[in-house]
mmCIF file of C-alpha atoms in Angstrom:
data_model
loop_
_atom_site.group_PDB
_atom_site.id
_atom_site.type_symbol
_atom_site.label_atom_id
_atom_site.label_comp_id
_atom_site.label_asym_id
_atom_site.label_seq_id
_atom_site.Cartn_x
_atom_site.Cartn_y
_atom_site.Cartn_z
ATOM 1 C CA UNK A 1 147.685 19.317 166.942
ATOM 2 C CA UNK A 2 145.176 16.544 166.135
ATOM 3 C CA UNK A 3 142.384 19.070 165.324
ATOM 4 C CA UNK A 4 144.575 21.223 163.112
ATOM 5 C CA UNK A 5 146.062 18.347 161.242
ATOM 6 C CA UNK A 6 142.599 16.873 160.629
ATOM 7 C CA UNK A 7 141.224 20.212 159.376
ATOM 8 C CA UNK A 8 143.953 20.551 156.729
ATOM 9 C CA UNK A 9 144.007 16.846 155.924
ATOM 10 C CA UNK A 10 147.644 16.321 156.934
ATOM 11 C CA UNK A 11 148.428 12.673 157.668
ATOM 12 C CA UNK A 12 149.988 12.154 161.049
ATOM 13 C CA UNK A 13 150.822 9.532 163.540
ATOM 14 C CA UNK A 14 150.549 10.936 167.081
ATOM 15 C CA UNK A 15 150.413 8.431 169.873
ATOM 16 C CA UNK A 16 149.777 9.217 173.524
ATOM 17 C CA UNK A 17 151.652 7.521 176.304
ATOM 18 C CA UNK A 18 150.016 7.002 179.611
ATOM 19 C CA UNK A 19 151.583 5.616 182.641
ATOM 20 C CA UNK A 20 149.758 2.632 184.055
ATOM 21 C CA UNK A 21 150.226 4.048 187.471
ATOM 22 C CA UNK A 22 147.894 6.924 186.514
ATOM 23 C CA UNK A 23 145.204 4.775 184.862
ATOM 24 C CA UNK A 24 142.047 4.708 187.063
ATOM 25 C CA UNK A 25 141.017 1.018 186.365
ATOM 26 C CA UNK A 26 144.567 -0.208 186.953
ATOM 27 C CA UNK A 27 144.789 1.877 190.137
ATOM 28 C CA UNK A 28 141.494 0.420 191.328
ATOM 29 C CA UNK A 29 142.432 -3.176 190.844
ATOM 30 C CA UNK A 30 145.880 -2.723 192.360
ATOM 31 C CA UNK A 31 144.446 -0.699 195.237
ATOM 32 C CA UNK A 32 141.918 -3.365 195.900
ATOM 33 C CA UNK A 33 144.690 -5.967 196.128
ATOM 34 C CA UNK A 34 146.580 -3.649 198.556
ATOM 35 C CA UNK A 35 143.741 -4.045 200.972
ATOM 36 C CA UNK A 36 144.588 -7.598 201.688
ATOM 37 C CA UNK A 37 148.350 -6.972 201.396
ATOM 38 C CA UNK A 38 148.222 -4.302 204.088
ATOM 39 C CA UNK A 39 145.722 -6.146 206.260
ATOM 40 C CA UNK A 40 142.716 -3.954 205.712
ATOM 41 C CA UNK A 41 144.383 -0.717 206.368
ATOM 42 C CA UNK A 42 141.620 1.860 206.398
ATOM 43 C CA UNK A 43 143.394 4.188 203.856
ATOM 44 C CA UNK A 44 143.751 1.345 201.364
ATOM 45 C CA UNK A 45 140.085 0.518 201.704
ATOM 46 C CA UNK A 46 138.930 4.082 201.061
ATOM 47 C CA UNK A 47 141.395 4.719 198.261
ATOM 48 C CA UNK A 48 140.513 1.518 196.398
ATOM 49 C CA UNK A 49 136.778 1.813 196.813
ATOM 50 C CA UNK A 50 136.460 5.574 196.047
ATOM 51 C CA UNK A 51 137.110 5.046 192.384
ATOM 52 C CA UNK A 52 134.133 4.395 190.273
ATOM 53 C CA UNK A 53 135.492 1.143 188.901
ATOM 54 C CA UNK A 54 134.513 -0.994 191.919
ATOM 55 C CA UNK A 55 130.860 0.220 192.000
ATOM 56 C CA UNK A 56 129.597 -3.215 191.241
ATOM 57 C CA UNK A 57 130.375 -4.224 194.822
ATOM 58 C CA UNK A 58 127.645 -1.842 196.082
ATOM 59 C CA UNK A 59 129.698 -0.703 199.043
ATOM 60 C CA UNK A 60 128.784 2.496 200.891
ATOM 61 C CA UNK A 61 131.961 3.972 202.120
ATOM 62 C CA UNK A 62 130.206 6.290 204.461
ATOM 63 C CA UNK A 63 129.404 3.407 206.836
ATOM 64 C CA UNK A 64 132.982 2.174 206.831
ATOM 65 C CA UNK A 65 134.361 5.655 207.331
ATOM 66 C CA UNK A 66 132.020 6.234 210.307
ATOM 67 C CA UNK A 67 132.985 2.915 211.908
ATOM 68 C CA UNK A 68 136.697 3.599 211.340
ATOM 69 C CA UNK A 69 136.509 7.116 212.801
ATOM 70 C CA UNK A 70 134.208 6.484 215.747
ATOM 71 C CA UNK A 71 135.677 3.034 216.735
ATOM 72 C CA UNK A 72 139.296 4.122 216.059
ATOM 73 C CA UNK A 73 139.921 1.236 213.649
ATOM 74 C CA UNK A 74 143.166 1.438 211.665
ATOM 75 C CA UNK A 75 143.742 -1.978 210.280
ATOM 76 C CA UNK A 76 143.411 -5.706 210.628
ATOM 77 C CA UNK A 77 140.432 -7.545 209.325
ATOM 78 C CA UNK A 78 139.714 -9.276 212.606
ATOM 79 C CA UNK A 79 140.098 -5.892 214.439
ATOM 80 C CA UNK A 80 137.498 -4.423 212.112
ATOM 81 C CA UNK A 81 135.047 -7.324 212.692
ATOM 82 C CA UNK A 82 135.576 -7.435 216.499
ATOM 83 C CA UNK A 83 135.197 -3.786 217.114
ATOM 84 C CA UNK A 84 132.212 -3.351 214.847
ATOM 85 C CA UNK A 85 130.490 -6.428 216.254
ATOM 86 C CA UNK A 86 131.245 -5.176 219.812
ATOM 87 C CA UNK A 87 129.612 -1.800 219.015
ATOM 88 C CA UNK A 88 126.512 -3.577 217.559
ATOM 89 C CA UNK A 89 126.139 -6.190 220.351
ATOM 90 C CA UNK A 90 127.253 -4.068 223.392
ATOM 91 C CA UNK A 91 126.440 -0.441 222.522
ATOM 92 C CA UNK A 92 126.518 0.663 226.178
ATOM 93 C CA UNK A 93 130.087 -0.476 226.594
ATOM 94 C CA UNK A 94 131.308 1.450 223.587
ATOM 95 C CA UNK A 95 133.027 4.756 223.852
ATOM 96 C CA UNK A 96 130.402 6.395 221.679
ATOM 97 C CA UNK A 97 127.984 8.500 223.653
ATOM 98 C CA UNK A 98 125.000 8.296 221.279
ATOM 99 C CA UNK A 99 124.498 4.791 220.043
ATOM 100 C CA UNK A 100 120.980 4.924 218.745
ATOM 101 C CA UNK A 101 119.462 2.550 216.293
ATOM 102 C CA UNK A 102 120.706 4.556 213.298
ATOM 103 C CA UNK A 103 124.335 4.186 214.468
ATOM 104 C CA UNK A 104 123.731 0.438 215.040
ATOM 105 C CA UNK A 105 122.279 0.139 211.537
ATOM 106 C CA UNK A 106 125.245 1.968 210.085
ATOM 107 C CA UNK A 107 127.630 -0.433 211.911
ATOM 108 C CA UNK A 108 125.698 -3.414 210.602
ATOM 109 C CA UNK A 109 125.962 -2.038 207.168
ATOM 110 C CA UNK A 110 129.738 -1.451 207.630
ATOM 111 C CA UNK A 111 130.198 -5.077 208.748
ATOM 112 C CA UNK A 112 128.262 -6.421 205.793
ATOM 113 C CA UNK A 113 130.367 -4.264 203.363
ATOM 114 C CA UNK A 114 133.558 -5.426 205.087
ATOM 115 C CA UNK A 115 132.508 -9.049 204.601
ATOM 116 C CA UNK A 116 131.863 -8.280 200.895
ATOM 117 C CA UNK A 117 135.408 -7.065 200.548
ATOM 118 C CA UNK A 118 136.695 -9.987 202.355
ATOM 119 C CA UNK A 119 134.727 -12.465 200.183
ATOM 120 C CA UNK A 120 136.172 -10.945 197.071
ATOM 121 C CA UNK A 121 139.720 -10.994 198.414
ATOM 122 C CA UNK A 122 139.654 -14.395 200.074
ATOM 123 C CA UNK A 123 141.172 -16.184 197.043
ATOM 124 C CA UNK A 124 144.310 -14.159 197.526
ATOM 125 C CA UNK A 125 144.747 -14.807 201.287
ATOM 126 C CA UNK A 126 147.310 -17.721 200.977
ATOM 127 C CA UNK A 127 150.341 -18.326 198.900
ATOM 128 C CA UNK A 128 149.683 -18.954 195.248
ATOM 129 C CA UNK A 129 151.396 -20.360 192.208
ATOM 130 C CA UNK A 130 151.987 -17.863 189.384
ATOM 131 C CA UNK A 131 149.217 -19.345 187.181
ATOM 132 C CA UNK A 132 146.832 -19.448 190.224
ATOM 133 C CA UNK A 133 147.437 -15.790 190.903
ATOM 134 C CA UNK A 134 146.862 -14.933 187.254
ATOM 135 C CA UNK A 135 143.599 -16.868 187.123
ATOM 136 C CA UNK A 136 142.260 -15.572 190.369
ATOM 137 C CA UNK A 137 143.095 -11.938 189.421
ATOM 138 C CA UNK A 138 141.310 -12.367 186.046
ATOM 139 C CA UNK A 139 138.272 -13.950 187.956
ATOM 140 C CA UNK A 140 138.287 -10.927 190.253
ATOM 141 C CA UNK A 141 138.430 -8.482 187.257
ATOM 142 C CA UNK A 142 135.363 -10.165 185.718
ATOM 143 C CA UNK A 143 133.516 -10.549 189.016
ATOM 144 C CA UNK A 144 133.878 -6.783 189.482
ATOM 145 C CA UNK A 145 132.599 -6.082 185.943
ATOM 146 C CA UNK A 146 135.616 -3.961 185.058
ATOM 147 C CA UNK A 147 135.427 -4.765 181.274
ATOM 148 C CA UNK A 148 131.804 -3.705 181.172
ATOM 149 C CA UNK A 149 132.444 -0.537 183.163
ATOM 150 C CA UNK A 150 135.330 0.370 180.921
ATOM 151 C CA UNK A 151 133.215 -0.105 177.726
ATOM 152 C CA UNK A 152 130.252 1.932 179.142
ATOM 153 C CA UNK A 153 132.426 5.060 179.860
ATOM 154 C CA UNK A 154 132.427 7.978 177.568
ATOM 155 C CA UNK A 155 134.454 7.581 174.391
ATOM 156 C CA UNK A 156 137.430 9.627 175.193
ATOM 157 C CA UNK A 157 137.834 7.991 178.661
ATOM 158 C CA UNK A 158 136.988 4.468 177.475
ATOM 159 C CA UNK A 159 139.745 4.646 174.819
ATOM 160 C CA UNK A 160 142.468 5.686 177.176
ATOM 161 C CA UNK A 161 141.406 3.351 179.992
ATOM 162 C CA UNK A 162 140.835 0.340 177.766
ATOM 163 C CA UNK A 163 144.244 0.739 176.215
ATOM 164 C CA UNK A 164 145.822 1.126 179.651
ATOM 165 C CA UNK A 165 143.855 -1.860 181.009
ATOM 166 C CA UNK A 166 144.825 -3.999 178.029
ATOM 167 C CA UNK A 167 148.475 -3.022 178.590
ATOM 168 C CA UNK A 168 148.154 -3.947 182.257
ATOM 169 C CA UNK A 169 146.827 -7.476 181.224
ATOM 170 C CA UNK A 170 149.782 -7.911 178.846
ATOM 171 C CA UNK A 171 152.200 -6.816 181.645
ATOM 172 C CA UNK A 172 150.479 -9.359 184.002
ATOM 173 C CA UNK A 173 151.081 -12.123 181.460
ATOM 174 C CA UNK A 174 154.748 -11.149 181.027
ATOM 175 C CA UNK A 175 155.343 -10.963 184.758
ATOM 176 C CA UNK A 176 153.701 -14.355 185.302
ATOM 177 C CA UNK A 177 155.832 -15.802 182.481
ATOM 178 C CA UNK A 178 159.041 -14.394 183.920
ATOM 179 C CA UNK A 179 158.141 -15.599 187.425
ATOM 180 C CA UNK A 180 157.496 -19.142 185.986
ATOM 181 C CA UNK A 181 160.701 -19.024 184.076
ATOM 182 C CA UNK A 182 162.789 -17.983 187.160
ATOM 183 C CA UNK A 183 161.022 -19.996 189.892
ATOM 184 C CA UNK A 184 158.992 -22.622 188.077
ATOM 185 C CA UNK A 185 155.297 -23.002 188.210
ATOM 186 C CA UNK A 186 155.129 -24.957 191.469
ATOM 187 C CA UNK A 187 156.654 -22.245 193.669
ATOM 188 C CA UNK A 188 154.085 -20.314 195.707
ATOM 189 C CA UNK A 189 154.246 -16.750 196.734
ATOM 190 C CA UNK A 190 152.213 -14.316 198.883
ATOM 191 C CA UNK A 191 150.213 -11.456 197.534
ATOM 192 C CA UNK A 192 153.036 -9.178 198.628
ATOM 193 C CA UNK A 193 155.451 -10.811 196.104
ATOM 194 C CA UNK A 194 152.957 -10.393 193.211
#
């Protein structure tokens, strides 16, 4: 319709509606927060980090996937750290038959990547006031270079994703305002609430 109307010079107002739940940058940031909400459940980690919007963290998912599969890690940050550390420090006691230097290096990389994730999510580990949550989320967004990644995308993708992400930020402000209105600004909530 757009192309035909432009060819014939017909004025039109055609707007596209996109659900925020289908927007890749919004899914990436919400998925990243779900990692801490669900205590480092392996599916949340892989889902959040497989999008191209968190590439600034420079995490190689293959190492985490290998560690998860071989060491049978499902969830729990401490569980991840303990099992990977045990595989690195005591390779002979591990269930893996072939623990050569390549496997140990892969586990070391997985542990490093896991700590990068934990470092980014640490500000969300306790209960937060509404304004604290908003500020920490905006800090995370800028630390992950999401605005830059959005603007460097191709034109058709950048337009939709930028509009969706802008809408997400507006919704965030509205939700925080409503939360402060209902509970006050001194009440603290966990990441699950937000």
